Amino acid sequence: MPKILKNHTLQTIASANFFATLGVSIFNIILLTYAKSFPNPHWFVSVVSIVTVVPAAFGGVTGRVADQTSKKTNWLVGTKLIQAGLYLVLAQIINQRTVFIFYTIVVINLFSDIIGNYAGNLLTIVIQDRIMGEDRQQVMGINTSVGTIMEPIGQTLGVIIISQTHNYALAGVINAVTFILSAVCLTMGYHAVLSTKKVAPQPVTEGVWQVIRKVMIKTTGMGAVSYLGIIMILNGVSVGLDAILNLLFIDLAPSLNIDYSFAILLINIVYVMGSVLGSITKDTWIDHLDLFQLLLVTLGAPVIAYSTLLLYPKINTNFS
C-alpha cells in the first residue's frame, strides 16, 4: 500500500477526483433543493431524480468514444474545463427561478454528467496504460474511495451554502472552481497521466463474451446472463430508492422537523457509511451469503426502509 500511495499517477488522478467529486456532490444536493423551491415540487424533484440516472444510459457510447479518442490526456483535462464553463453559464441564470430556466439548468447538469462519464472512461484507460496489472485494482479502489468520502463532504457544504446564503449562483461558481482545480491537478501531473501504453496489453485469443462468461463462472459460480441480470436488478433497486426518497422527503421532512436538504444529506451519509463498512469489514454474517441470498437482503432492506418511513408519521401522531 505505501508503494501504491507514492505512485505519481495515482496521486494525480486522486487529487483531480477529489475536486471534481466535491463540485458534483455540492451541486447535486443543491439542484434537488432548487427543484423543491418551485410550485408542485414533486414534479420538479422527479425530473431531477430521473435526469440524474440518464447519463448511465450513455455509458456504452462514452466508453466507445473514449476508446477512439486520440490524445486522451488532453481531452481529460479539457473535459474539466468544459464542465467548469457549463457551470459558469449556469451560475449566470439559476437565480431567475423560472420553469424555462429550471429545464435549462437540468440540461446543463445532464451534459456535464455525460461529459464527466466520458472523462471517467478516459481515466480508466489511462490507469490501464500507466499502472501494472497487479496494482490496478488497488489504484482504482483508492480513487473510488476518494470519491466516496468526498461525496458527503460536498453535500454538507452544499447544505451550508444554501442555508447560509440562499444563493444558488454561488453554488454554480464554486462548482466551476472545483472543476478548474481538477484540471489544474491533471495539468500539473500531465506526464504522470499521459496515455502512452507503458504497460503492454495481453493478447486476446477469445471473444469478449466468452471471456466474460469464464470470468463470471470463476468468480461467482453463475452464468454471465444470470449474474448480469441480478446486477441490473440491484442497480434498479438502488436507483429507485434514491428517486423515491427524494420525493418522499418533500412531505416527510416537515413532519420530522428537519430541512429537506438536511434529510437527503443524512440519507446519503448513511449510504456512504454502509459502503465504507462493507468495504473494510471482514468475515461478517453477510460475507457468508451467496449471491441469491445477498439479492434477497438487498431487496428486503428498501422494503424495511419504506415501511419505517411510511409508518413513522402515523406512529408519531398517535404518541403526540
Tab-separated table of C-alpha atoms in Angstrom:
chain	number	residue	atom	x	y	z
A	1	MET	CA	0.000	0.000	0.000
A	2	PRO	CA	2.702	2.639	0.844
A	3	LYS	CA	4.325	1.961	-2.528
A	4	ILE	CA	0.998	2.452	-4.328
A	5	LEU	CA	0.336	5.719	-2.490
A	6	LYS	CA	3.657	7.090	-3.725
A	7	ASN	CA	2.675	6.420	-7.342
A	8	HIS	CA	2.559	9.783	-9.136
A	9	THR	CA	-0.225	8.637	-11.462
A	10	LEU	CA	-2.432	7.725	-8.502
A	11	GLN	CA	-1.641	10.997	-6.738
A	12	THR	CA	-2.617	12.970	-9.841
A	13	ILE	CA	-5.908	11.209	-10.591
A	14	ALA	CA	-6.918	11.065	-6.904
A	15	SER	CA	-6.320	14.798	-6.407
A	16	ALA	CA	-8.255	15.585	-9.605
A	17	ASN	CA	-11.073	13.281	-8.475
A	18	PHE	CA	-11.059	14.975	-5.054
A	19	PHE	CA	-12.027	18.349	-6.522
A	20	ALA	CA	-14.330	17.011	-9.267
A	21	THR	CA	-16.370	14.904	-6.820
A	22	LEU	CA	-16.516	17.795	-4.371
A	23	GLY	CA	-18.084	20.039	-7.009
A	24	VAL	CA	-20.535	17.444	-8.338
A	25	SER	CA	-21.767	16.464	-4.865
A	26	ILE	CA	-22.186	20.116	-3.838
A	27	PHE	CA	-24.399	20.851	-6.813
A	28	ASN	CA	-26.392	17.590	-6.812
A	29	ILE	CA	-27.979	18.318	-3.450
A	30	ILE	CA	-28.397	21.999	-4.338
A	31	LEU	CA	-30.214	21.024	-7.537
A	32	LEU	CA	-32.699	18.974	-5.506
A	33	THR	CA	-33.227	21.921	-3.150
A	34	TYR	CA	-33.649	24.206	-6.176
A	35	ALA	CA	-36.283	21.862	-7.634
A	36	LYS	CA	-38.153	21.771	-4.323
A	37	SER	CA	-38.408	25.573	-4.307
A	38	PHE	CA	-40.854	25.525	-7.261
A	39	PRO	CA	-44.628	25.148	-7.033
A	40	ASN	CA	-45.616	21.477	-7.436
A	41	PRO	CA	-42.189	20.367	-6.170
A	42	HIS	CA	-42.970	16.646	-6.633
A	43	TRP	CA	-42.842	17.054	-10.415
A	44	PHE	CA	-39.623	19.061	-10.450
A	45	VAL	CA	-37.862	16.760	-7.972
A	46	SER	CA	-38.991	13.798	-10.118
A	47	VAL	CA	-37.423	15.413	-13.180
A	48	VAL	CA	-34.123	15.901	-11.332
A	49	SER	CA	-34.189	12.327	-9.982
A	50	ILE	CA	-34.811	10.858	-13.435
A	51	VAL	CA	-32.245	13.007	-15.228
A	52	THR	CA	-29.641	12.096	-12.615
A	53	VAL	CA	-29.636	8.466	-13.811
A	54	VAL	CA	-29.904	9.205	-17.549
A	55	PRO	CA	-26.114	9.581	-18.098
A	56	ALA	CA	-25.673	5.907	-17.172
A	57	ALA	CA	-27.633	5.001	-20.323
A	58	PHE	CA	-24.876	6.626	-22.390
A	59	GLY	CA	-22.142	4.569	-20.728
A	60	GLY	CA	-21.568	2.402	-23.779
A	61	VAL	CA	-21.383	5.422	-26.072
A	62	THR	CA	-18.999	7.411	-23.872
A	63	GLY	CA	-16.828	4.340	-23.388
A	64	ARG	CA	-16.567	3.743	-27.124
A	65	VAL	CA	-15.811	7.398	-27.802
A	66	ALA	CA	-13.125	7.327	-25.099
A	67	ASP	CA	-11.514	4.270	-26.698
A	68	GLN	CA	-11.384	6.022	-30.061
A	69	THR	CA	-10.143	9.339	-28.669
A	70	SER	CA	-6.604	10.328	-29.583
A	71	LYS	CA	-4.621	12.486	-27.147
A	72	LYS	CA	-6.686	11.113	-24.288
A	73	THR	CA	-4.878	13.100	-21.594
A	74	ASN	CA	-5.530	16.401	-23.381
A	75	TRP	CA	-9.215	15.585	-23.604
A	76	LEU	CA	-9.252	14.502	-19.963
A	77	VAL	CA	-8.061	17.966	-18.955
A	78	GLY	CA	-10.398	19.562	-21.499
A	79	THR	CA	-13.488	17.863	-20.070
A	80	LYS	CA	-12.890	19.534	-16.700
A	81	LEU	CA	-12.595	22.950	-18.336
A	82	ILE	CA	-15.772	22.332	-20.374
A	83	GLN	CA	-17.638	21.362	-17.203
A	84	ALA	CA	-16.321	24.478	-15.469
A	85	GLY	CA	-17.599	26.602	-18.373
A	86	LEU	CA	-21.030	24.964	-18.229
A	87	TYR	CA	-21.410	25.775	-14.525
A	88	LEU	CA	-20.248	29.351	-15.022
A	89	VAL	CA	-23.068	29.742	-17.567
A	90	LEU	CA	-25.435	28.054	-15.122
A	91	ALA	CA	-24.432	30.478	-12.363
A	92	GLN	CA	-25.478	33.430	-14.517
A	93	ILE	CA	-29.101	32.265	-14.894
A	94	ILE	CA	-30.014	29.975	-11.996
A	95	ASN	CA	-31.289	32.663	-9.606
A	96	GLN	CA	-34.054	33.674	-12.053
A	97	ARG	CA	-36.115	30.632	-10.968
A	98	THR	CA	-38.498	30.279	-13.909
A	99	VAL	CA	-39.678	26.966	-15.298
A	100	PHE	CA	-37.733	27.537	-18.520
A	101	ILE	CA	-34.573	28.279	-16.539
A	102	PHE	CA	-35.146	25.155	-14.434
A	103	TYR	CA	-35.182	22.911	-17.503
A	104	THR	CA	-32.151	24.750	-18.888
A	105	ILE	CA	-30.305	24.091	-15.628
A	106	VAL	CA	-31.267	20.419	-15.747
A	107	VAL	CA	-29.995	20.105	-19.343
A	108	ILE	CA	-26.704	21.801	-18.435
A	109	ASN	CA	-26.274	19.456	-15.485
A	110	LEU	CA	-27.127	16.478	-17.716
A	111	PHE	CA	-24.489	17.423	-20.284
A	112	SER	CA	-21.953	17.940	-17.510
A	113	ASP	CA	-22.662	14.475	-16.082
A	114	ILE	CA	-22.338	12.830	-19.504
A	115	ILE	CA	-19.039	14.630	-20.077
A	116	GLY	CA	-17.982	13.521	-16.598
A	117	ASN	CA	-18.734	9.888	-17.507
A	118	TYR	CA	-16.669	10.295	-20.672
A	119	ALA	CA	-13.813	11.667	-18.557
A	120	GLY	CA	-14.187	8.679	-16.224
A	121	ASN	CA	-13.792	6.327	-19.195
A	122	LEU	CA	-10.687	8.212	-20.295
A	123	LEU	CA	-9.320	7.923	-16.773
A	124	THR	CA	-9.883	4.157	-16.750
A	125	ILE	CA	-7.902	3.865	-19.997
A	126	VAL	CA	-5.107	5.984	-18.505
A	127	ILE	CA	-4.955	3.652	-15.487
A	128	GLN	CA	-4.816	0.632	-17.787
A	129	ASP	CA	-1.984	2.239	-19.760
A	130	ARG	CA	0.049	3.559	-16.827
A	131	ILE	CA	-0.458	1.047	-13.983
A	132	MET	CA	0.777	-2.537	-13.884
A	133	GLY	CA	-1.923	-5.188	-13.818
A	134	GLU	CA	-1.339	-6.324	-10.230
A	135	ASP	CA	-1.702	-2.747	-8.954
A	136	ARG	CA	-4.703	-1.582	-10.995
A	137	GLN	CA	-7.367	-2.846	-8.608
A	138	GLN	CA	-5.787	-1.043	-5.668
A	139	VAL	CA	-5.339	2.170	-7.649
A	140	MET	CA	-8.943	2.137	-8.857
A	141	GLY	CA	-10.148	1.238	-5.369
A	142	ILE	CA	-8.268	4.115	-3.752
A	143	ASN	CA	-9.521	6.533	-6.408
A	144	THR	CA	-13.089	5.328	-5.879
A	145	SER	CA	-12.696	5.684	-2.107
A	146	VAL	CA	-11.659	9.319	-2.544
A	147	GLY	CA	-14.908	9.972	-4.411
A	148	THR	CA	-16.973	8.060	-1.844
A	149	ILE	CA	-15.502	10.022	1.057
A	150	MET	CA	-15.790	13.393	-0.681
A	151	GLU	CA	-19.443	12.948	-1.651
A	152	PRO	CA	-20.992	13.525	1.818
A	153	ILE	CA	-18.472	16.308	2.488
A	154	GLY	CA	-19.549	18.080	-0.694
A	155	GLN	CA	-23.217	17.582	0.128
A	156	THR	CA	-22.657	19.024	3.593
A	157	LEU	CA	-21.012	22.084	2.055
A	158	GLY	CA	-23.944	22.370	-0.346
A	159	VAL	CA	-26.432	22.371	2.520
A	160	ILE	CA	-24.372	25.001	4.365
A	161	ILE	CA	-24.128	27.226	1.275
A	162	ILE	CA	-27.876	27.215	0.680
A	163	SER	CA	-28.851	27.537	4.339
A	164	GLN	CA	-26.477	30.463	4.934
A	165	THR	CA	-26.646	32.364	1.624
A	166	HIS	CA	-29.726	31.090	-0.288
A	167	ASN	CA	-27.628	31.895	-3.360
A	168	TYR	CA	-27.788	29.164	-5.999
A	169	ALA	CA	-25.473	31.127	-8.311
A	170	LEU	CA	-22.718	30.955	-5.697
A	171	ALA	CA	-23.004	27.169	-5.734
A	172	GLY	CA	-22.606	27.190	-9.517
A	173	VAL	CA	-19.466	29.306	-9.293
A	174	ILE	CA	-17.982	27.088	-6.574
A	175	ASN	CA	-18.705	24.039	-8.722
A	176	ALA	CA	-16.934	25.673	-11.675
A	177	VAL	CA	-13.918	26.467	-9.481
A	178	THR	CA	-13.656	22.840	-8.311
A	179	PHE	CA	-13.537	21.644	-11.925
A	180	ILE	CA	-10.851	24.216	-12.722
A	181	LEU	CA	-8.828	22.952	-9.751
A	182	SER	CA	-9.326	19.395	-11.020
A	183	ALA	CA	-7.960	20.474	-14.416
A	184	VAL	CA	-5.010	22.157	-12.682
A	185	CYS	CA	-4.182	18.908	-10.855
A	186	LEU	CA	-4.242	16.971	-14.130
A	187	THR	CA	-2.113	19.618	-15.843
A	188	MET	CA	0.471	19.657	-13.063
A	189	GLY	CA	0.718	15.859	-13.216
A	190	TYR	CA	0.318	15.749	-17.005
A	191	HIS	CA	3.229	13.394	-17.662
A	192	ALA	CA	2.028	11.015	-14.942
A	193	VAL	CA	-1.354	10.586	-16.667
A	194	LEU	CA	-0.078	10.716	-20.237
A	195	SER	CA	-1.662	7.775	-22.050
A	196	THR	CA	1.383	6.173	-23.685
A	197	LYS	CA	0.570	2.496	-23.115
A	198	LYS	CA	3.604	1.785	-20.946
A	199	VAL	CA	2.006	-1.493	-19.893
A	200	ALA	CA	1.858	-3.906	-22.806
A	201	PRO	CA	-1.649	-5.294	-23.382
A	202	GLN	CA	-2.136	-9.031	-23.083
A	203	PRO	CA	-3.010	-10.762	-26.358
A	204	VAL	CA	-6.683	-11.739	-26.622
A	205	THR	CA	-7.394	-15.033	-28.326
A	206	GLU	CA	-11.072	-15.379	-27.355
A	207	GLY	CA	-14.166	-13.322	-27.999
A	208	VAL	CA	-15.259	-10.800	-25.395
A	209	TRP	CA	-18.415	-12.716	-24.457
A	210	GLN	CA	-16.502	-15.978	-23.953
A	211	VAL	CA	-14.053	-14.166	-21.656
A	212	ILE	CA	-16.921	-12.605	-19.678
A	213	ARG	CA	-18.623	-15.985	-19.246
A	214	LYS	CA	-15.454	-17.619	-17.953
A	215	VAL	CA	-14.757	-14.780	-15.523
A	216	MET	CA	-18.338	-14.823	-14.197
A	217	ILE	CA	-18.357	-18.581	-13.671
A	218	LYS	CA	-14.962	-18.496	-11.969
A	219	THR	CA	-15.701	-15.558	-9.656
A	220	THR	CA	-19.427	-16.031	-8.920
A	221	GLY	CA	-20.285	-19.585	-9.925
A	222	MET	CA	-23.073	-18.181	-12.099
A	223	GLY	CA	-23.580	-17.743	-15.808
A	224	ALA	CA	-22.970	-14.303	-17.287
A	225	VAL	CA	-26.652	-13.729	-18.134
A	226	SER	CA	-27.848	-14.632	-14.624
A	227	TYR	CA	-25.159	-12.549	-12.960
A	228	LEU	CA	-25.726	-9.501	-15.139
A	229	GLY	CA	-29.485	-9.852	-14.599
A	230	ILE	CA	-29.016	-9.750	-10.821
A	231	ILE	CA	-26.719	-6.739	-11.114
A	232	MET	CA	-29.388	-4.947	-13.174
A	233	ILE	CA	-31.992	-5.689	-10.501
A	234	LEU	CA	-29.700	-4.403	-7.743
A	235	ASN	CA	-28.933	-1.243	-9.697
A	236	GLY	CA	-32.648	-0.731	-10.362
A	237	VAL	CA	-33.425	-1.048	-6.649
A	238	SER	CA	-30.640	1.392	-5.774
A	239	VAL	CA	-31.711	3.985	-8.338
A	240	GLY	CA	-35.373	3.589	-7.451
A	241	LEU	CA	-34.652	4.021	-3.748
A	242	ASP	CA	-32.843	7.308	-4.333
A	243	ALA	CA	-35.616	8.685	-6.517
A	244	ILE	CA	-38.404	7.654	-4.134
A	245	LEU	CA	-36.609	9.068	-1.091
A	246	ASN	CA	-36.109	12.360	-2.911
A	247	LEU	CA	-39.880	12.565	-3.400
A	248	LEU	CA	-40.884	11.093	-0.047
A	249	PHE	CA	-38.940	13.630	1.991
A	250	ILE	CA	-40.734	16.558	0.342
A	251	ASP	CA	-43.725	15.725	2.565
A	252	LEU	CA	-41.963	13.744	5.283
A	253	ALA	CA	-39.215	16.204	6.214
A	254	PRO	CA	-41.630	18.774	7.752
A	255	SER	CA	-43.208	16.091	9.950
A	256	LEU	CA	-39.714	15.119	11.115
A	257	ASN	CA	-38.942	18.790	11.856
A	258	ILE	CA	-35.867	18.852	9.597
A	259	ASP	CA	-34.999	20.654	6.370
A	260	TYR	CA	-35.408	18.802	3.091
A	261	SER	CA	-31.747	19.166	2.075
A	262	PHE	CA	-30.597	18.007	5.523
A	263	ALA	CA	-32.815	14.909	5.283
A	264	ILE	CA	-31.304	13.975	1.891
A	265	LEU	CA	-27.829	14.611	3.304
A	266	LEU	CA	-28.451	12.252	6.234
A	267	ILE	CA	-29.636	9.504	3.885
A	268	ASN	CA	-26.543	9.872	1.724
A	269	ILE	CA	-24.226	9.871	4.742
A	270	VAL	CA	-25.777	6.596	5.937
A	271	TYR	CA	-25.314	5.164	2.434
A	272	VAL	CA	-21.646	6.163	2.373
A	273	MET	CA	-21.074	4.753	5.863
A	274	GLY	CA	-22.598	1.472	4.754
A	275	SER	CA	-20.416	1.404	1.637
A	276	VAL	CA	-17.260	2.055	3.640
A	277	LEU	CA	-18.132	-0.505	6.318
A	278	GLY	CA	-18.938	-3.059	3.648
A	279	SER	CA	-15.525	-2.495	2.099
A	280	ILE	CA	-13.415	-2.701	5.263
A	281	THR	CA	-15.220	-5.335	7.367
A	282	LYS	CA	-14.287	-8.987	7.001
A	283	ASP	CA	-15.900	-12.280	7.993
A	284	THR	CA	-19.305	-10.878	8.976
A	285	TRP	CA	-22.526	-12.831	8.508
A	286	ILE	CA	-23.255	-11.068	5.250
A	287	ASP	CA	-19.900	-12.195	3.831
A	288	HIS	CA	-21.121	-15.800	4.040
A	289	LEU	CA	-24.239	-15.193	1.920
A	290	ASP	CA	-24.335	-16.450	-1.635
A	291	LEU	CA	-25.330	-14.086	-4.435
A	292	PHE	CA	-29.030	-15.053	-4.375
A	293	GLN	CA	-29.264	-14.542	-0.605
A	294	LEU	CA	-27.474	-11.214	-0.961
A	295	LEU	CA	-30.044	-10.202	-3.568
A	296	LEU	CA	-32.886	-11.010	-1.158
A	297	VAL	CA	-31.237	-8.941	1.593
A	298	THR	CA	-30.691	-6.059	-0.810
A	299	LEU	CA	-34.309	-6.163	-1.942
A	300	GLY	CA	-35.588	-6.570	1.608
A	301	ALA	CA	-33.691	-3.600	3.011
A	302	PRO	CA	-35.637	-0.996	0.937
A	303	VAL	CA	-38.923	-2.646	1.976
A	304	ILE	CA	-37.984	-2.169	5.631
A	305	ALA	CA	-36.850	1.400	4.943
A	306	TYR	CA	-40.073	2.293	3.089
A	307	SER	CA	-42.242	0.714	5.789
A	308	THR	CA	-40.428	2.636	8.516
A	309	LEU	CA	-40.721	5.954	6.685
A	310	LEU	CA	-44.402	5.429	5.885
A	311	LEU	CA	-45.388	4.275	9.369
A	312	TYR	CA	-43.342	6.798	11.363
A	313	PRO	CA	-45.691	9.795	10.833
A	314	LYS	CA	-48.706	7.718	11.942
A	315	ILE	CA	-46.868	6.379	14.993
A	316	ASN	CA	-45.602	9.843	15.834
A	317	THR	CA	-49.134	11.283	15.537
A	318	ASN	CA	-50.579	8.603	17.820
A	319	PHE	CA	-47.985	9.297	20.525
A	320	SER	CA	-48.219	13.073	20.224
